[in-house]
């Protein structure tokens, strides 16, 4: 059978590609980032926050947070080339948003308080087979794949991450949503003794728990994925262990971390950021370069870790649906 190569939207002519070496100047980046210490405030509130603070050079403690090796996965050949180098884990796993553990990017240590064992993911609502999955089910019940996906935050930074997990469609096949199910609500872990929230929380009365939602068609789309790992290991807590949503054509805030419950519903659920700022964070939240956020342009994005100045990462053009239009454009025709 002949292999026909259909170029993806990000497959630029070679003349426009940046050599990988130019992207990474790791020690310089980390030292500058560490020295800077950007604080978060309610006025700076965005779904993707800003800047990190504190810490030391490449922290030996990071290694301990990175989960256990997984070897029962297969690389999915359709999703190995995201058109950019994979972001080094030293950036991806120290530069996170997980507001339950604080309002800065530097929550990777605080997130280690998340209790992930035992874990129950309850799936119910309008389904034929309600289920409760335990920790073991999450890494063994569904065949695991590796998918290298682009990741685009609403605040205009971007990464490329090698996720391990299974298609949302596989879970849907297990629970069998009824014909009345039109949406799914994803509820994430919350315990006010464990998840203190950001320091400025008192000013905002945040609507915990963090909840996200998709239409049933979005959830059934080929790209929609549950990640239980990344970079060959189980998911670190800072990325939303033991299971999180990955919907790469949408802004990153749609990817709820540490999911405890999924409910299939007839009506559209309310969602965390949409309740906080409905004019800034839509339910749909697809990556759309021509639709500016009310406070900034979405036409370009900063590539995390690129270049030598952490506050001036290299910019590239944002692609409609983050480059995944072939998979999802029909959903929004
Ligand atoms: N999920 C929960 N439960 N809490 C959060 O604060 N932040 C979201 C999303 N999922 C968030 C969350 C946002 S704004 C982004 S950009 C991504 O997680 C960041 O994912 P990462 O830290 O793994 O890169």
mmCIF file of N, CA, C and O and ligand atoms in Angstrom, residues 46-49 91-102 105 107 151-155 157 159 161 163 187-190 208-212 230 235-240 244-245 251-259 272-273 281, ligand 1:
data_model
loop_
_atom_site.group_PDB
_atom_site.id
_atom_site.type_symbol
_atom_site.label_atom_id
_atom_site.label_comp_id
_atom_site.label_asym_id
_atom_site.label_seq_id
_atom_site.Cartn_x
_atom_site.Cartn_y
_atom_site.Cartn_z
ATOM 1 N N UNK A 46 -5.407 35.290 34.933
ATOM 2 C CA UNK A 46 -5.803 34.740 33.652
ATOM 3 C C UNK A 46 -5.879 33.246 33.838
ATOM 4 O O UNK A 46 -5.350 32.704 34.792
ATOM 5 N N UNK A 47 -6.506 32.585 32.882
ATOM 6 C CA UNK A 47 -6.621 31.130 32.973
ATOM 7 C C UNK A 47 -5.250 30.488 32.923
ATOM 8 O O UNK A 47 -5.099 29.339 33.247
ATOM 9 N N UNK A 48 -4.254 31.197 32.451
ATOM 10 C CA UNK A 48 -2.949 30.588 32.365
ATOM 11 C C UNK A 48 -1.921 31.299 33.216
ATOM 12 O O UNK A 48 -0.726 31.037 33.116
ATOM 13 N N UNK A 49 -2.306 32.201 34.045
ATOM 14 C CA UNK A 49 -1.399 32.809 35.004
ATOM 15 C C UNK A 49 -0.217 33.473 34.327
ATOM 16 O O UNK A 49 -0.222 33.765 33.154
ATOM 17 N N UNK A 91 11.294 22.011 31.556
ATOM 18 C CA UNK A 91 10.404 23.173 31.449
ATOM 19 C C UNK A 91 8.968 22.782 31.726
ATOM 20 O O UNK A 91 8.280 23.395 32.529
ATOM 21 N N UNK A 92 8.516 21.744 31.026
ATOM 22 C CA UNK A 92 7.087 21.400 31.092
ATOM 23 C C UNK A 92 6.661 21.062 32.512
ATOM 24 O O UNK A 92 5.552 21.405 32.931
ATOM 25 N N UNK A 93 7.530 20.427 33.274
ATOM 26 C CA UNK A 93 7.128 19.942 34.596
ATOM 27 C C UNK A 93 7.488 20.892 35.733
ATOM 28 O O UNK A 93 7.312 20.571 36.905
ATOM 29 N N UNK A 94 8.024 22.053 35.381
ATOM 30 C CA UNK A 94 8.252 23.097 36.388
ATOM 31 C C UNK A 94 7.528 24.381 36.032
ATOM 32 O O UNK A 94 7.789 25.425 36.640
ATOM 33 N N UNK A 95 6.701 24.319 35.053
ATOM 34 C CA UNK A 95 6.044 25.536 34.562
ATOM 35 C C UNK A 95 4.585 25.167 34.331
ATOM 36 O O UNK A 95 4.183 24.810 33.233
ATOM 37 N N UNK A 96 3.838 25.185 35.409
ATOM 38 C CA UNK A 96 2.495 24.597 35.361
ATOM 39 C C UNK A 96 1.434 25.565 35.840
ATOM 40 O O UNK A 96 1.725 26.495 36.577
ATOM 41 N N UNK A 97 0.233 25.272 35.469
ATOM 42 C CA UNK A 97 -0.927 25.914 36.078
ATOM 43 C C UNK A 97 -1.716 24.852 36.807
ATOM 44 O O UNK A 97 -2.164 23.873 36.176
ATOM 45 N N UNK A 98 -1.844 25.059 38.086
ATOM 46 C CA UNK A 98 -2.688 24.160 38.882
ATOM 47 C C UNK A 98 -3.104 25.020 40.070
ATOM 48 O O UNK A 98 -2.489 25.014 41.126
ATOM 49 N N UNK A 99 -4.155 25.828 39.827
ATOM 50 C CA UNK A 99 -4.523 26.889 40.772
ATOM 51 C C UNK A 99 -4.924 26.351 42.133
ATOM 52 O O UNK A 99 -4.845 27.064 43.123
ATOM 53 N N UNK A 100 -5.309 25.096 42.196
ATOM 54 C CA UNK A 100 -5.631 24.514 43.499
ATOM 55 C C UNK A 100 -4.414 24.565 44.421
ATOM 56 O O UNK A 100 -4.535 24.565 45.642
ATOM 57 N N UNK A 101 -3.215 24.586 43.815
ATOM 58 C CA UNK A 101 -1.981 24.567 44.602
ATOM 59 C C UNK A 101 -1.242 25.895 44.581
ATOM 60 O O UNK A 101 -0.108 25.976 45.057
ATOM 61 N N UNK A 102 -1.859 26.938 44.062
ATOM 62 C CA UNK A 102 -1.218 28.250 44.077
ATOM 63 C C UNK A 102 -1.412 28.990 42.777
ATOM 64 O O UNK A 102 -1.776 28.392 41.758
ATOM 65 N N UNK A 105 3.238 29.937 38.363
ATOM 66 C CA UNK A 105 3.644 28.776 37.560
ATOM 67 C C UNK A 105 4.434 27.765 38.391
ATOM 68 O O UNK A 105 4.593 26.630 37.992
ATOM 69 N N UNK A 107 4.264 25.733 40.955
ATOM 70 C CA UNK A 107 3.517 24.942 41.945
ATOM 71 C C UNK A 107 3.964 23.485 41.985
ATOM 72 O O UNK A 107 3.340 22.668 42.661
ATOM 73 N N UNK A 151 0.469 22.024 22.492
ATOM 74 C CA UNK A 151 -0.317 22.491 23.636
ATOM 75 C C UNK A 151 -0.304 24.016 23.582
ATOM 76 O O UNK A 151 0.759 24.620 23.491
ATOM 77 N N UNK A 152 -1.470 24.634 23.637
ATOM 78 C CA UNK A 152 -1.535 26.091 23.486
ATOM 79 C C UNK A 152 -2.355 26.682 24.626
ATOM 80 O O UNK A 152 -3.552 26.431 24.749
ATOM 81 N N UNK A 153 -1.697 27.459 25.457
ATOM 82 C CA UNK A 153 -2.389 28.125 26.558
ATOM 83 C C UNK A 153 -3.097 29.373 26.030
ATOM 84 O O UNK A 153 -2.615 30.046 25.118
ATOM 85 N N UNK A 154 -4.203 29.719 26.648
ATOM 86 C CA UNK A 154 -4.940 30.917 26.252
ATOM 87 C C UNK A 154 -4.087 32.172 26.433
ATOM 88 O O UNK A 154 -4.307 33.181 25.780
ATOM 89 N N UNK A 155 -3.074 32.079 27.290
ATOM 90 C CA UNK A 155 -2.240 33.246 27.505
ATOM 91 C C UNK A 155 -1.094 33.346 26.502
ATOM 92 O O UNK A 155 -0.183 34.152 26.679
ATOM 93 N N UNK A 157 1.243 31.109 25.391
ATOM 94 C CA UNK A 157 2.474 30.315 25.386
ATOM 95 C C UNK A 157 2.138 28.916 24.907
ATOM 96 O O UNK A 157 0.989 28.469 25.026
ATOM 97 N N UNK A 159 3.655 24.704 24.094
ATOM 98 C CA UNK A 159 4.636 23.636 24.288
ATOM 99 C C UNK A 159 4.281 22.495 23.330
ATOM 100 O O UNK A 159 3.247 22.522 22.667
ATOM 101 N N UNK A 161 4.080 18.250 23.925
ATOM 102 C CA UNK A 161 4.170 17.304 25.037
ATOM 103 C C UNK A 161 3.863 15.884 24.553
ATOM 104 O O UNK A 161 2.873 15.666 23.851
ATOM 105 N N UNK A 163 2.243 12.874 25.421
ATOM 106 C CA UNK A 163 1.314 12.303 26.404
ATOM 107 C C UNK A 163 1.234 10.790 26.260
ATOM 108 O O UNK A 163 1.391 10.255 25.166
ATOM 109 N N UNK A 187 -15.229 16.794 36.554
ATOM 110 C CA UNK A 187 -14.982 17.438 37.842
ATOM 111 C C UNK A 187 -13.630 16.967 38.361
ATOM 112 O O UNK A 187 -13.301 15.783 38.275
ATOM 113 N N UNK A 188 -12.852 17.890 38.895
ATOM 114 C CA UNK A 188 -11.487 17.557 39.312
ATOM 115 C C UNK A 188 -11.377 17.584 40.838
ATOM 116 O O UNK A 188 -12.274 18.032 41.544
ATOM 117 N N UNK A 189 -10.245 17.084 41.306
ATOM 118 C CA UNK A 189 -10.042 16.918 42.750
ATOM 119 C C UNK A 189 -10.093 18.263 43.473
ATOM 120 O O UNK A 189 -9.492 19.242 43.038
ATOM 121 N N UNK A 190 -10.790 18.270 44.601
ATOM 122 C CA UNK A 190 -10.771 19.461 45.459
ATOM 123 C C UNK A 190 -10.985 19.030 46.900
ATOM 124 O O UNK A 190 -11.858 18.227 47.197
ATOM 125 N N UNK A 208 -14.703 26.648 43.173
ATOM 126 C CA UNK A 208 -14.209 25.267 43.229
ATOM 127 C C UNK A 208 -15.365 24.293 43.327
ATOM 128 O O UNK A 208 -16.399 24.641 43.891
ATOM 129 N N UNK A 209 -15.174 23.064 42.879
ATOM 130 C CA UNK A 209 -13.978 22.533 42.228
ATOM 131 C C UNK A 209 -13.851 23.016 40.776
ATOM 132 O O UNK A 209 -14.823 23.489 40.194
ATOM 133 N N UNK A 210 -12.626 22.838 40.240
ATOM 134 C CA UNK A 210 -12.367 23.160 38.841
ATOM 135 C C UNK A 210 -13.146 22.152 37.986
ATOM 136 O O UNK A 210 -12.953 20.946 38.100
ATOM 137 N N UNK A 211 -14.028 22.673 37.159
ATOM 138 C CA UNK A 211 -14.892 21.807 36.350
ATOM 139 C C UNK A 211 -14.742 22.203 34.892
ATOM 140 O O UNK A 211 -14.675 23.394 34.574
ATOM 141 N N UNK A 212 -14.678 21.233 34.012
ATOM 142 C CA UNK A 212 -14.648 21.526 32.575
ATOM 143 C C UNK A 212 -15.743 20.748 31.863
ATOM 144 O O UNK A 212 -16.377 19.874 32.461
ATOM 145 N N UNK A 230 3.186 11.030 30.810
ATOM 146 C CA UNK A 230 3.886 11.806 29.800
ATOM 147 C C UNK A 230 5.375 11.530 29.928
ATOM 148 O O UNK A 230 5.820 11.074 30.974
ATOM 149 N N UNK A 235 1.758 10.209 35.067
ATOM 150 C CA UNK A 235 1.592 11.668 35.098
ATOM 151 C C UNK A 235 2.108 12.238 36.422
ATOM 152 O O UNK A 235 1.682 11.804 37.484
ATOM 153 N N UNK A 236 3.007 13.201 36.375
ATOM 154 C CA UNK A 236 3.393 13.868 37.630
ATOM 155 C C UNK A 236 2.203 14.630 38.219
ATOM 156 O O UNK A 236 1.307 15.061 37.486
ATOM 157 N N UNK A 237 2.227 14.814 39.513
ATOM 158 C CA UNK A 237 1.095 15.478 40.173
ATOM 159 C C UNK A 237 0.887 16.892 39.630
ATOM 160 O O UNK A 237 -0.246 17.346 39.465
ATOM 161 N N UNK A 238 1.984 17.586 39.330
ATOM 162 C CA UNK A 238 1.840 18.960 38.848
ATOM 163 C C UNK A 238 1.118 19.030 37.499
ATOM 164 O O UNK A 238 0.597 20.075 37.118
ATOM 165 N N UNK A 239 1.095 17.914 36.765
ATOM 166 C CA UNK A 239 0.386 17.887 35.476
ATOM 167 C C UNK A 239 -1.017 17.314 35.605
ATOM 168 O O UNK A 239 -1.712 17.158 34.599
ATOM 169 N N UNK A 240 -1.415 16.935 36.845
ATOM 170 C CA UNK A 240 -2.788 16.462 36.989
ATOM 171 C C UNK A 240 -2.946 14.971 37.149
ATOM 172 O O UNK A 240 -3.907 14.382 36.641
ATOM 173 N N UNK A 244 -5.931 13.192 33.417
ATOM 174 C CA UNK A 244 -6.375 14.531 33.021
ATOM 175 C C UNK A 244 -6.882 14.509 31.586
ATOM 176 O O UNK A 244 -6.616 13.574 30.835
ATOM 177 N N UNK A 245 -7.562 15.595 31.216
ATOM 178 C CA UNK A 245 -8.068 15.752 29.854
ATOM 179 C C UNK A 245 -7.000 16.408 28.976
ATOM 180 O O UNK A 245 -6.283 17.292 29.445
ATOM 181 N N UNK A 251 -7.839 25.800 23.980
ATOM 182 C CA UNK A 251 -6.894 26.401 24.914
ATOM 183 C C UNK A 251 -6.702 25.489 26.122
ATOM 184 O O UNK A 251 -7.604 24.725 26.516
ATOM 185 N N UNK A 252 -5.493 25.584 26.704
ATOM 186 C CA UNK A 252 -5.075 24.643 27.739
ATOM 187 C C UNK A 252 -6.000 24.567 28.936
ATOM 188 O O UNK A 252 -6.057 23.522 29.604
ATOM 189 N N UNK A 253 -6.741 25.632 29.228
ATOM 190 C CA UNK A 253 -7.578 25.582 30.436
ATOM 191 C C UNK A 253 -8.719 24.577 30.299
ATOM 192 O O UNK A 253 -9.325 24.191 31.296
ATOM 193 N N UNK A 254 -9.009 24.133 29.055
ATOM 194 C CA UNK A 254 -10.039 23.106 28.883
ATOM 195 C C UNK A 254 -9.561 21.735 29.366
ATOM 196 O O UNK A 254 -10.360 20.809 29.491
ATOM 197 N N UNK A 255 -8.259 21.596 29.617
ATOM 198 C CA UNK A 255 -7.696 20.297 30.004
ATOM 199 C C UNK A 255 -7.688 20.099 31.509
ATOM 200 O O UNK A 255 -6.655 20.212 32.167
ATOM 201 N N UNK A 256 -8.835 19.792 32.080
ATOM 202 C CA UNK A 256 -8.951 19.613 33.531
ATOM 203 C C UNK A 256 -7.996 18.537 34.043
ATOM 204 O O UNK A 256 -7.846 17.479 33.430
ATOM 205 N N UNK A 257 -7.380 18.840 35.184
ATOM 206 C CA UNK A 257 -6.394 17.925 35.793
ATOM 207 C C UNK A 257 -7.024 17.125 36.927
ATOM 208 O O UNK A 257 -7.908 17.616 37.619
ATOM 209 N N UNK A 258 -6.494 15.939 37.159
ATOM 210 C CA UNK A 258 -6.863 15.124 38.328
ATOM 211 C C UNK A 258 -8.383 14.941 38.406
ATOM 212 O O UNK A 258 -9.041 15.365 39.362
ATOM 213 N N UNK A 259 -8.901 14.267 37.391
ATOM 214 C CA UNK A 259 -10.366 14.123 37.276
ATOM 215 C C UNK A 259 -10.876 13.052 38.244
ATOM 216 O O UNK A 259 -10.312 11.958 38.323
ATOM 217 N N UNK A 272 -15.443 26.216 35.135
ATOM 218 C CA UNK A 272 -14.735 27.047 36.115
ATOM 219 C C UNK A 272 -14.385 28.448 35.592
ATOM 220 O O UNK A 272 -14.841 29.468 36.116
ATOM 221 N N UNK A 273 -13.568 28.516 34.529
ATOM 222 C CA UNK A 273 -13.122 29.832 34.053
ATOM 223 C C UNK A 273 -14.257 30.619 33.428
ATOM 224 O O UNK A 273 -14.292 31.848 33.487
ATOM 225 N N UNK A 281 -13.245 33.650 28.783
ATOM 226 C CA UNK A 281 -13.011 32.210 28.676
ATOM 227 C C UNK A 281 -14.315 31.518 28.312
ATOM 228 O O UNK A 281 -15.152 31.244 29.166
HETATM 229 N N1 LIG B 1 -6.886 21.759 35.962
HETATM 230 C C1 LIG B 1 -7.099 22.050 37.252
HETATM 231 N N2 LIG B 1 -7.728 21.142 38.028
HETATM 232 N N3 LIG B 1 -6.678 23.214 37.826
HETATM 233 C C2 LIG B 1 -6.045 24.175 37.074
HETATM 234 O O1 LIG B 1 -5.688 25.237 37.604
HETATM 235 N N4 LIG B 1 -5.222 24.826 34.878
HETATM 236 C C3 LIG B 1 -5.496 24.697 33.432
HETATM 237 C C4 LIG B 1 -5.344 23.265 32.962
HETATM 238 N N5 LIG B 1 -5.998 22.356 33.875
HETATM 239 C C5 LIG B 1 -5.825 23.910 35.696
HETATM 240 C C6 LIG B 1 -6.243 22.657 35.182
HETATM 241 C C7 LIG B 1 -4.658 25.578 32.639
HETATM 242 S S1 LIG B 1 -5.033 27.233 32.738
HETATM 243 C C8 LIG B 1 -3.651 25.123 31.852
HETATM 244 S S2 LIG B 1 -2.837 26.151 30.781
HETATM 245 C C9 LIG B 1 -3.235 23.714 31.898
HETATM 246 O O2 LIG B 1 -3.945 22.962 32.884
HETATM 247 C C10 LIG B 1 -1.752 23.601 32.199
HETATM 248 O O3 LIG B 1 -1.327 22.271 32.117
HETATM 249 P P1 LIG B 1 0.179 21.895 32.497
HETATM 250 O O4 LIG B 1 0.512 22.582 33.775
HETATM 251 O O5 LIG B 1 0.211 20.406 32.617
HETATM 252 O O6 LIG B 1 1.041 22.394 31.357
#
